[in-house]
mmCIF file of C-alpha atoms (C1' of nucleotides) in Angstrom:
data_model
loop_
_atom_site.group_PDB
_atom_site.id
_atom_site.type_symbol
_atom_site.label_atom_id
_atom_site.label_comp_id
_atom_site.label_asym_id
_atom_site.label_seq_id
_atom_site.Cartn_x
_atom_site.Cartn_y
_atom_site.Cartn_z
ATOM 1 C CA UNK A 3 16.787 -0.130 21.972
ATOM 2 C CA UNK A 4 14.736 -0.286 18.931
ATOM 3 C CA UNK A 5 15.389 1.902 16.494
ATOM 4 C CA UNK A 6 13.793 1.468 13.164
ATOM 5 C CA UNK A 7 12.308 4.768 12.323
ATOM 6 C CA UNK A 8 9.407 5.402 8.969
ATOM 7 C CA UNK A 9 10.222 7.161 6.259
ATOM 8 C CA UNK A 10 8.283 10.245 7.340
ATOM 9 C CA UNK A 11 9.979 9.880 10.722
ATOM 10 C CA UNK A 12 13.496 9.989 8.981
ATOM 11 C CA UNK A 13 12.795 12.783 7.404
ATOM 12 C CA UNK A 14 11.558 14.449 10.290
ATOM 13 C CA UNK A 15 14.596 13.090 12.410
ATOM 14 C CA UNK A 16 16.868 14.239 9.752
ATOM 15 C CA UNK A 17 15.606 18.168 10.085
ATOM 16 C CA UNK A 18 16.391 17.690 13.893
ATOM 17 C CA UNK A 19 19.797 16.572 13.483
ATOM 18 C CA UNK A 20 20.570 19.281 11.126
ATOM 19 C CA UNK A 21 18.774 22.453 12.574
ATOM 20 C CA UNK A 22 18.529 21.178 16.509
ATOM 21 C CA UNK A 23 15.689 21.394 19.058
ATOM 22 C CA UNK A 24 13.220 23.168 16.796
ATOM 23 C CA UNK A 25 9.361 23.756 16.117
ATOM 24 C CA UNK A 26 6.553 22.152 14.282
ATOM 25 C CA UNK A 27 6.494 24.941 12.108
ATOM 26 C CA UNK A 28 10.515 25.053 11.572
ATOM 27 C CA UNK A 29 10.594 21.475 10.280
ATOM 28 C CA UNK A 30 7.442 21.827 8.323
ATOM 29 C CA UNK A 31 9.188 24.896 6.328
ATOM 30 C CA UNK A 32 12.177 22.763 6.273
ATOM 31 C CA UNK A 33 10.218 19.659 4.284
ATOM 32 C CA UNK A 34 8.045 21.872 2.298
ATOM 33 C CA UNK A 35 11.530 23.118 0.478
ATOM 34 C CA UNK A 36 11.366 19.753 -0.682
ATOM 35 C CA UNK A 37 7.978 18.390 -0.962
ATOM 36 C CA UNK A 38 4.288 19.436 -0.120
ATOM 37 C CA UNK A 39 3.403 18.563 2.559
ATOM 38 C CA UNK A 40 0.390 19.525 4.972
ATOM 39 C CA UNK A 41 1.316 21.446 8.634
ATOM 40 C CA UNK A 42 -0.816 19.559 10.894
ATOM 41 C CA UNK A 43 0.115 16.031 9.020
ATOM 42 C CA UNK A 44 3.576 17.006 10.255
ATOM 43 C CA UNK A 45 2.344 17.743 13.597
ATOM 44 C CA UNK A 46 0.529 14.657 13.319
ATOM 45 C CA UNK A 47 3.911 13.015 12.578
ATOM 46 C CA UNK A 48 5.774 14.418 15.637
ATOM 47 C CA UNK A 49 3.216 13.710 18.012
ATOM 48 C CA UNK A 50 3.348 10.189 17.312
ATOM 49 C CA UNK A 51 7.430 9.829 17.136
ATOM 50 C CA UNK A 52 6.970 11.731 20.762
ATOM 51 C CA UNK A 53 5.232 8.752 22.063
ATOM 52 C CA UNK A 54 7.150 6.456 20.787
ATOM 53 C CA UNK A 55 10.124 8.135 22.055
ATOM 54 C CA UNK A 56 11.529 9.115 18.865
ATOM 55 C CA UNK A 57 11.340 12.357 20.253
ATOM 56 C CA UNK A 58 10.780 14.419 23.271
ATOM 57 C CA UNK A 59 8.978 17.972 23.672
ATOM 58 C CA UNK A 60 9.174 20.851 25.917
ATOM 59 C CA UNK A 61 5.625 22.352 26.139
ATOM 60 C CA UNK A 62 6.710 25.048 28.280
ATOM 61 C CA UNK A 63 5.879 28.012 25.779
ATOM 62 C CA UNK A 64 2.723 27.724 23.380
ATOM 63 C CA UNK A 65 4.845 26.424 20.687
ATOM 64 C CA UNK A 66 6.436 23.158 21.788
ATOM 65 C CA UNK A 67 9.956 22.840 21.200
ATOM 66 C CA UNK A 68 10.854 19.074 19.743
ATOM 67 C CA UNK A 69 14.579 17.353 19.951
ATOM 68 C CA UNK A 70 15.525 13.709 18.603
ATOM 69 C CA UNK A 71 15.726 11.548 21.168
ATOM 70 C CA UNK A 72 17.921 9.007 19.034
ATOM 71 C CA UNK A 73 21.393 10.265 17.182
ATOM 72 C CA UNK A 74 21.257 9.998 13.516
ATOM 73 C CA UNK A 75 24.624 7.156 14.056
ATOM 74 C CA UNK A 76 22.986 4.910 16.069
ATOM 75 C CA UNK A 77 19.585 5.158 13.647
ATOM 76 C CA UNK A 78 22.543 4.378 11.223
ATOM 77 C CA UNK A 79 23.867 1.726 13.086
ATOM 78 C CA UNK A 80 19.684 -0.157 13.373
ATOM 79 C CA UNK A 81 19.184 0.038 10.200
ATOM 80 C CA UNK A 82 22.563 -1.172 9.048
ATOM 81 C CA UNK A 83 21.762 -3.532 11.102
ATOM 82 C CA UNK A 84 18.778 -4.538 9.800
ATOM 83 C CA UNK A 85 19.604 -4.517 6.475
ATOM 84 C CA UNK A 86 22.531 -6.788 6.983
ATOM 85 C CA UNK A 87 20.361 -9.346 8.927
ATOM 86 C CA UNK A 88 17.333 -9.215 6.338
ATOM 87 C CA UNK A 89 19.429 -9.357 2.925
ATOM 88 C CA UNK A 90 22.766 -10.262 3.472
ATOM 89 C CA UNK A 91 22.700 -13.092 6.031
ATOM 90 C CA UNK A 92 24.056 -11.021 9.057
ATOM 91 C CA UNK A 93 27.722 -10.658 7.222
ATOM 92 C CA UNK A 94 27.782 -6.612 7.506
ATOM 93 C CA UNK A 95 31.142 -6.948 5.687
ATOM 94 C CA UNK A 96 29.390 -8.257 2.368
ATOM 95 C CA UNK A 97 27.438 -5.320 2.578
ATOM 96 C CA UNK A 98 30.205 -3.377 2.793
ATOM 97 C CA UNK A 99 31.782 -4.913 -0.136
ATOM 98 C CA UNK A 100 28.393 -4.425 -2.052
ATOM 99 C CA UNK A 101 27.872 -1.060 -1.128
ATOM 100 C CA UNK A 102 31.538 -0.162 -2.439
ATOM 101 C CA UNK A 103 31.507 -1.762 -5.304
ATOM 102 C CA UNK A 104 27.850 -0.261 -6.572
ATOM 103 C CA UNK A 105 29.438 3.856 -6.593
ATOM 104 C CA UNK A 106 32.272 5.004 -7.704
ATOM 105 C CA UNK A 107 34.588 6.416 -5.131
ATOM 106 C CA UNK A 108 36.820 9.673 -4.874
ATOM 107 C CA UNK A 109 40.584 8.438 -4.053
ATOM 108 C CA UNK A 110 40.058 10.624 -0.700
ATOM 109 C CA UNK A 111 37.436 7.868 -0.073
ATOM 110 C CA UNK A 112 39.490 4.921 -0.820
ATOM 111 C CA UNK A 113 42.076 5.903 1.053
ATOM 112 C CA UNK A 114 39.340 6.942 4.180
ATOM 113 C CA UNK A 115 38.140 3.205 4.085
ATOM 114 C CA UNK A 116 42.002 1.961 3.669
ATOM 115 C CA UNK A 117 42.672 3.984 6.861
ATOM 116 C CA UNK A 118 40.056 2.677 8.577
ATOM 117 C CA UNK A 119 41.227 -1.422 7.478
ATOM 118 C CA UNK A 120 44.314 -0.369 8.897
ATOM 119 C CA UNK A 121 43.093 0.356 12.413
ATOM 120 C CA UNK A 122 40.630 -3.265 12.408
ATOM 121 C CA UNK A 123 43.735 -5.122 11.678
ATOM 122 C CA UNK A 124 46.150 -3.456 14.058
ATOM 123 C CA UNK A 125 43.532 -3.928 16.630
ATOM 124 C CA UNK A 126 42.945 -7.454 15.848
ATOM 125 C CA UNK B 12 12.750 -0.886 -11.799
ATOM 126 C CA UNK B 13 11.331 -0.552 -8.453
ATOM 127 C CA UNK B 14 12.899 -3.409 -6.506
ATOM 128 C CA UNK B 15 12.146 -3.021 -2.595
ATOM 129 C CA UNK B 16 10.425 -6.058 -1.272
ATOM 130 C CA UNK B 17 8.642 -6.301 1.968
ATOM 131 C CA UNK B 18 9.893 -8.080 5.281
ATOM 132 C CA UNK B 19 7.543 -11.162 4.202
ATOM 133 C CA UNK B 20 8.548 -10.940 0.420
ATOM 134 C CA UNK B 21 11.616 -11.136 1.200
ATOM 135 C CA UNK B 22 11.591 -14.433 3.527
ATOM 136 C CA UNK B 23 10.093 -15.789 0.428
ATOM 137 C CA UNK B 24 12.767 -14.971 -1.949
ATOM 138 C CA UNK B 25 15.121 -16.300 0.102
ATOM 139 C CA UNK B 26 13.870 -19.507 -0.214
ATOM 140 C CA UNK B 27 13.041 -19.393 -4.082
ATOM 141 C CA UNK B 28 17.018 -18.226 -4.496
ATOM 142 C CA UNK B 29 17.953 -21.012 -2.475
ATOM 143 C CA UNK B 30 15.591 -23.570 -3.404
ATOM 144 C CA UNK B 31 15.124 -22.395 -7.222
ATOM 145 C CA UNK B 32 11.641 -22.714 -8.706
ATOM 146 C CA UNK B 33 9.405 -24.218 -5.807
ATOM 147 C CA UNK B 34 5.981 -24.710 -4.940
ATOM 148 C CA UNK B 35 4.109 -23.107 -2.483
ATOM 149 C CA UNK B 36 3.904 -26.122 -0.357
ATOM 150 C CA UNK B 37 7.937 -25.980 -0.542
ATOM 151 C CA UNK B 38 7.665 -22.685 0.551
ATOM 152 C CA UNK B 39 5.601 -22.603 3.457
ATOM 153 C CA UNK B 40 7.625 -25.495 4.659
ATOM 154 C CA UNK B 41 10.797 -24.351 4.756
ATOM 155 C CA UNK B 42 9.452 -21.556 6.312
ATOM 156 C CA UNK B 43 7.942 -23.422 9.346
ATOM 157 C CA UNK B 44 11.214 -24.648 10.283
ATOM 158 C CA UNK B 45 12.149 -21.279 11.663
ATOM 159 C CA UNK B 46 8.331 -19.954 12.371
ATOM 160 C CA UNK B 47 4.915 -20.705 12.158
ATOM 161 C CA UNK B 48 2.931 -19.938 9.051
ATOM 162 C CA UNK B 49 -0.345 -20.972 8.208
ATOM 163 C CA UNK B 50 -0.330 -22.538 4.285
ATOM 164 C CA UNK B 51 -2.893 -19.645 3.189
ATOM 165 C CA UNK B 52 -0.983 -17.279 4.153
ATOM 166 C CA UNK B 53 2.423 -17.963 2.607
ATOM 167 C CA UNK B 54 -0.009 -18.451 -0.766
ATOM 168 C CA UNK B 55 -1.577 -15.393 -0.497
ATOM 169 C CA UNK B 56 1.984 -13.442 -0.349
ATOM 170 C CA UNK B 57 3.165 -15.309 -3.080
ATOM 171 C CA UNK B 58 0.033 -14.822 -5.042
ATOM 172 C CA UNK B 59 0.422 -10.837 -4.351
ATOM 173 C CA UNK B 60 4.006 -11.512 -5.677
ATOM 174 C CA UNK B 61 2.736 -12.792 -8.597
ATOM 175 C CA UNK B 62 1.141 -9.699 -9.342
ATOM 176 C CA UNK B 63 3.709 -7.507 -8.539
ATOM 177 C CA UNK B 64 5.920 -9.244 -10.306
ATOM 178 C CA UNK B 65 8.402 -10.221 -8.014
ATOM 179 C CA UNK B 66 7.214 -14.018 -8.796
ATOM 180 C CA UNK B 67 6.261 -15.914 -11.673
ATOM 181 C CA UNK B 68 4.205 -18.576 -11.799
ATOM 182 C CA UNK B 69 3.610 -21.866 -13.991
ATOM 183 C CA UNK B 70 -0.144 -23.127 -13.818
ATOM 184 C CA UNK B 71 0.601 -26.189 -15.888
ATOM 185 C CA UNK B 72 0.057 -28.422 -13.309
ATOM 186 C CA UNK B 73 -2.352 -28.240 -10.447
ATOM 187 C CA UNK B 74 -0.143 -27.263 -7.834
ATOM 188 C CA UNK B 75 1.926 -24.290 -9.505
ATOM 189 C CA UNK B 76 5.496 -23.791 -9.685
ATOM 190 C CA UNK B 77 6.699 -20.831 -8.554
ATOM 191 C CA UNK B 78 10.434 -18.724 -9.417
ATOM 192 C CA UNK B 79 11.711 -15.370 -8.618
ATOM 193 C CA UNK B 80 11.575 -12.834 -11.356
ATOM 194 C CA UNK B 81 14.083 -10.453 -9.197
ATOM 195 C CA UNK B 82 17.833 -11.769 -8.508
ATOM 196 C CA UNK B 83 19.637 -11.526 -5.256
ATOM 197 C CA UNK B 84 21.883 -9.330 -6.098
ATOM 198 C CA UNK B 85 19.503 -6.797 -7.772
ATOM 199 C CA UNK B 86 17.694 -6.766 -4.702
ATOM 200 C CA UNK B 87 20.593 -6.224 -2.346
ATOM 201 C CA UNK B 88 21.343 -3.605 -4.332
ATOM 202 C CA UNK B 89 17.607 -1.924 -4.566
ATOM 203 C CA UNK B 90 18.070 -2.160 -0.723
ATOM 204 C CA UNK B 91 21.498 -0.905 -0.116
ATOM 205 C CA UNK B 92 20.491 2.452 -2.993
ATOM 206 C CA UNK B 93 17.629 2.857 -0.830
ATOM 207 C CA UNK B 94 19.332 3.184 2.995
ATOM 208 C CA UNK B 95 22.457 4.610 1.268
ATOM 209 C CA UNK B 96 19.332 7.191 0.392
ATOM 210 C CA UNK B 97 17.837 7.434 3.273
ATOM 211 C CA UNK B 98 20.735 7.826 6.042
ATOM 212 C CA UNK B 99 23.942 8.155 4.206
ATOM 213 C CA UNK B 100 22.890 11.183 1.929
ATOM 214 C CA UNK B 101 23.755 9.531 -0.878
ATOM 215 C CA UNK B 102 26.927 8.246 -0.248
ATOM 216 C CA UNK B 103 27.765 4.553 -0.308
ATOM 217 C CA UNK B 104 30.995 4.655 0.953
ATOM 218 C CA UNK B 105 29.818 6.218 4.078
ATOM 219 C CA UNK B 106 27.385 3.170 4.284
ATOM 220 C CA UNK B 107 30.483 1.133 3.865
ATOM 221 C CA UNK B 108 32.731 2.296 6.545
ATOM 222 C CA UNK B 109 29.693 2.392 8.877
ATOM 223 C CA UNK B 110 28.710 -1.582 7.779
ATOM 224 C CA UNK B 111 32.492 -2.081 8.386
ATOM 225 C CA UNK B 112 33.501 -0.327 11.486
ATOM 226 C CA UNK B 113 29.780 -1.857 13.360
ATOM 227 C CA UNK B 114 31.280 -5.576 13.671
ATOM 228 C CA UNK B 115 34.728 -7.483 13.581
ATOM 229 C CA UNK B 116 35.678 -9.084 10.314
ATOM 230 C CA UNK B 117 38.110 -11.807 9.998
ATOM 231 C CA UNK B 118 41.732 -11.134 7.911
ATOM 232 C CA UNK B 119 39.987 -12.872 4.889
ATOM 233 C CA UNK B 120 37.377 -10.469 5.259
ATOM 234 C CA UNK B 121 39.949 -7.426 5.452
ATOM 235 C CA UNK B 122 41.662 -8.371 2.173
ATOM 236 C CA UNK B 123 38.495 -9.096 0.286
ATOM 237 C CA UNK B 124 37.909 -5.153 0.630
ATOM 238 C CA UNK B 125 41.629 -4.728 0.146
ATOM 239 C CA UNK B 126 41.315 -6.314 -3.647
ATOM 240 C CA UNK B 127 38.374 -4.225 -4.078
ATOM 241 C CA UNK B 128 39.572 -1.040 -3.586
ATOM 242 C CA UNK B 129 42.423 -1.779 -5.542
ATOM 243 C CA UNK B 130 40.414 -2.762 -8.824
ATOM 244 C CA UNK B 131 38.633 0.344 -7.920
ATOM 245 C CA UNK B 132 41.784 2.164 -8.222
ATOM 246 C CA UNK B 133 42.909 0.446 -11.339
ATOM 247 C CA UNK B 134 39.594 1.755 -13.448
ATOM 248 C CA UNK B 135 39.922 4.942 -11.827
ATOM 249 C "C1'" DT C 13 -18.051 -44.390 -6.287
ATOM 250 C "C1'" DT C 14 -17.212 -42.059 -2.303
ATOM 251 C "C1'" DC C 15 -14.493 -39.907 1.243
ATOM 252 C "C1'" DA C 16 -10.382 -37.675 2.693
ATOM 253 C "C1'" DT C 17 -6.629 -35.011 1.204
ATOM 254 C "C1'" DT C 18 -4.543 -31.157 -1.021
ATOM 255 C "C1'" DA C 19 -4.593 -27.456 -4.279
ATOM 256 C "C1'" DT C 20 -6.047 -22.466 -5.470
ATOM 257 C "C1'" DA C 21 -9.188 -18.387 -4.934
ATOM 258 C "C1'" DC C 22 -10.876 -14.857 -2.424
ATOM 259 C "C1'" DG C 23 -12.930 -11.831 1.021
ATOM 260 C "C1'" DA C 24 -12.182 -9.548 5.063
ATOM 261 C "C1'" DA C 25 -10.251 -8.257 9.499
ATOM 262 C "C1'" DG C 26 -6.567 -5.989 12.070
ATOM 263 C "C1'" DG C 27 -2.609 -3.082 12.491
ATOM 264 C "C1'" DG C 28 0.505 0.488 11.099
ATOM 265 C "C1'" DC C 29 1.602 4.681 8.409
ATOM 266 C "C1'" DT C 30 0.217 8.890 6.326
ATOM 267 C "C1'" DT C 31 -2.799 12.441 5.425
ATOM 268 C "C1'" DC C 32 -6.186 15.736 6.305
ATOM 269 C "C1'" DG C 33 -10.325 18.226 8.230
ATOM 270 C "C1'" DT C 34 -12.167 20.295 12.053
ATOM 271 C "C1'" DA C 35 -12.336 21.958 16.798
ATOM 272 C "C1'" DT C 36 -10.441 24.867 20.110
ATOM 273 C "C1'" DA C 37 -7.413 27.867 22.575
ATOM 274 C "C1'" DA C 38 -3.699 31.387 22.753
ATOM 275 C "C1'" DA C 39 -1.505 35.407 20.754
ATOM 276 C "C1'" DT C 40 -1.404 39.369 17.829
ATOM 277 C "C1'" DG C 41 -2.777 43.582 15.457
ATOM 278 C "C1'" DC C 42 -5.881 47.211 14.598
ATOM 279 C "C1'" DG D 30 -12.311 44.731 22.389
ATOM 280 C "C1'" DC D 31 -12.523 41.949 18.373
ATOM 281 C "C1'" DA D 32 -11.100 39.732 14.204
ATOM 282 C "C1'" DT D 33 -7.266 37.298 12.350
ATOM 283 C "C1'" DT D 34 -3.550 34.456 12.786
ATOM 284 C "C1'" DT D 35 -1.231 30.556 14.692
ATOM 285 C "C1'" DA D 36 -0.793 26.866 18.004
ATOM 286 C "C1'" DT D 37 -2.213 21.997 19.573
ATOM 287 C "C1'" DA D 38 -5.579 18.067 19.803
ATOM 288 C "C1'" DC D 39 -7.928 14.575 17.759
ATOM 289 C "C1'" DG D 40 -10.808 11.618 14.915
ATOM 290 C "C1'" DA D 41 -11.129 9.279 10.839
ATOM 291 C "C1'" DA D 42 -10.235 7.907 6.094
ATOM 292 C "C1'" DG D 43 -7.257 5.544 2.797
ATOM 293 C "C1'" DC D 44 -3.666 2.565 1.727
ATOM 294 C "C1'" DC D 45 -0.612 -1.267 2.350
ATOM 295 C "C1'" DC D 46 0.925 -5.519 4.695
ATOM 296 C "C1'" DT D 47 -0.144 -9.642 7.023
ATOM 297 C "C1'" DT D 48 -3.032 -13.143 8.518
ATOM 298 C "C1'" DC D 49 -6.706 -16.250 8.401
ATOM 299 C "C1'" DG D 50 -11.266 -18.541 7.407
ATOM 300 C "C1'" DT D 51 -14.000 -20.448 4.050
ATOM 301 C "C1'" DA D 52 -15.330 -21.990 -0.561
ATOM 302 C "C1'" DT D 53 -14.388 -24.853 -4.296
ATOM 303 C "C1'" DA D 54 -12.067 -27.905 -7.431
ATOM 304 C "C1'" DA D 55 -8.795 -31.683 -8.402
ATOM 305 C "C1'" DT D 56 -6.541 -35.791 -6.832
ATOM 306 C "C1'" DG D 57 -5.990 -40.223 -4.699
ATOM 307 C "C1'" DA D 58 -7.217 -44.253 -1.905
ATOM 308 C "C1'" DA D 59 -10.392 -47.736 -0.296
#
DNA sequence: TTCATTATACGAAGGGCTTCGTATAAATGC
DNA sequence: GCATTTATACGAAGCCCTTCGTATAATGAA
């Protein structure tokens, strides 16, 4: 399954994952917190994600009620994905290192990613 | 500085940072071993370059010599800021354990992140 | 010199994403 | 009932990316 989502889409998908099944006009006052942005281009938006599956609607009332159709970890996982095949020669493990090394981390995060070493070598 | 080459841009880059400075001709032909390209096309992209910036070019001689202006690692890193962005809320390290937990990596691999976090440690 | 080869320059088409204006229908309030 | 509000539908413009065709100039070979 493709999944590769826009910008606009993302930010769309991301108001779906947080608030659930919701309406056009939820996660239009949801992005105009943010940003202005016009209510029909945001219909617009989820009209098109519904056809591509992004998305699926229940027009039973007048207002149609949209829910993501993909979970926001495996749109993770794609574009992880794709990032590590476009820029860092399908090794997702130099990404990792690159990602690390370009924040600083709490210790409650060092010791998360330790943990999770751990498990991938008693596993392996 | 914006840093976020395109799909095609980025094919192209690969080969300037592995050739170093190269001419289009160069180009387009390392290309074709993977896909076809037509020879106008790959010049037109790296003429648009040019004018982004991405590329510079040397008209000294007829056929001119192109060299990235961006470095690899700069752009892996515009890349990674911008996903860690845009689906990790920010947070690198949660782009990290998702980049490590999505394939197997080899013991080498492993300890490679194990130095890393240690240094980490160290500064912190 | 003349013809074929090999460069760059450039316009334009086609597709995708984003935005918006307008049309229309349903619901609401007075 | 009737005007206002609030939905969806939809076409089209604008922008960017990609691709290609064609024009033109420089080079090289016979």
């Amino acid at each position: 399954m493709e999944t590769k989502p826009t910008n606009s889409e993302l930010e769309i998908l991301h108001v779906l994952w947080q608030r659930g099944p919701s309406l056009v006009r939820d996660v239009h006052d949801e992005l105009s917190k943010r940003r202005t942005t016009g209510y029909t281009t945001v219909l617009k938006l989820m009209q098109i994600m519904a056809e591509k599956g992004l998305v699926r609607r229940n027009e039973d009332n007048r207002a149609h009620v949209y829910h993501a159709m993909v979970s926001e970890s495996e749109t993770q996982k794609g574009l992880t994905d794709d990032l590590v095949d476009r820029m860092f020669g399908g090794s997702a493990h130099r990404l990792a290192l690159h990602a690390l090394g370009s924040q600083k981390a709490t210790p409650e995060e060092l010791s998360e990613i330790r943990r999770l070493l751990d498990q991938m070598e008693e596993r392996s």
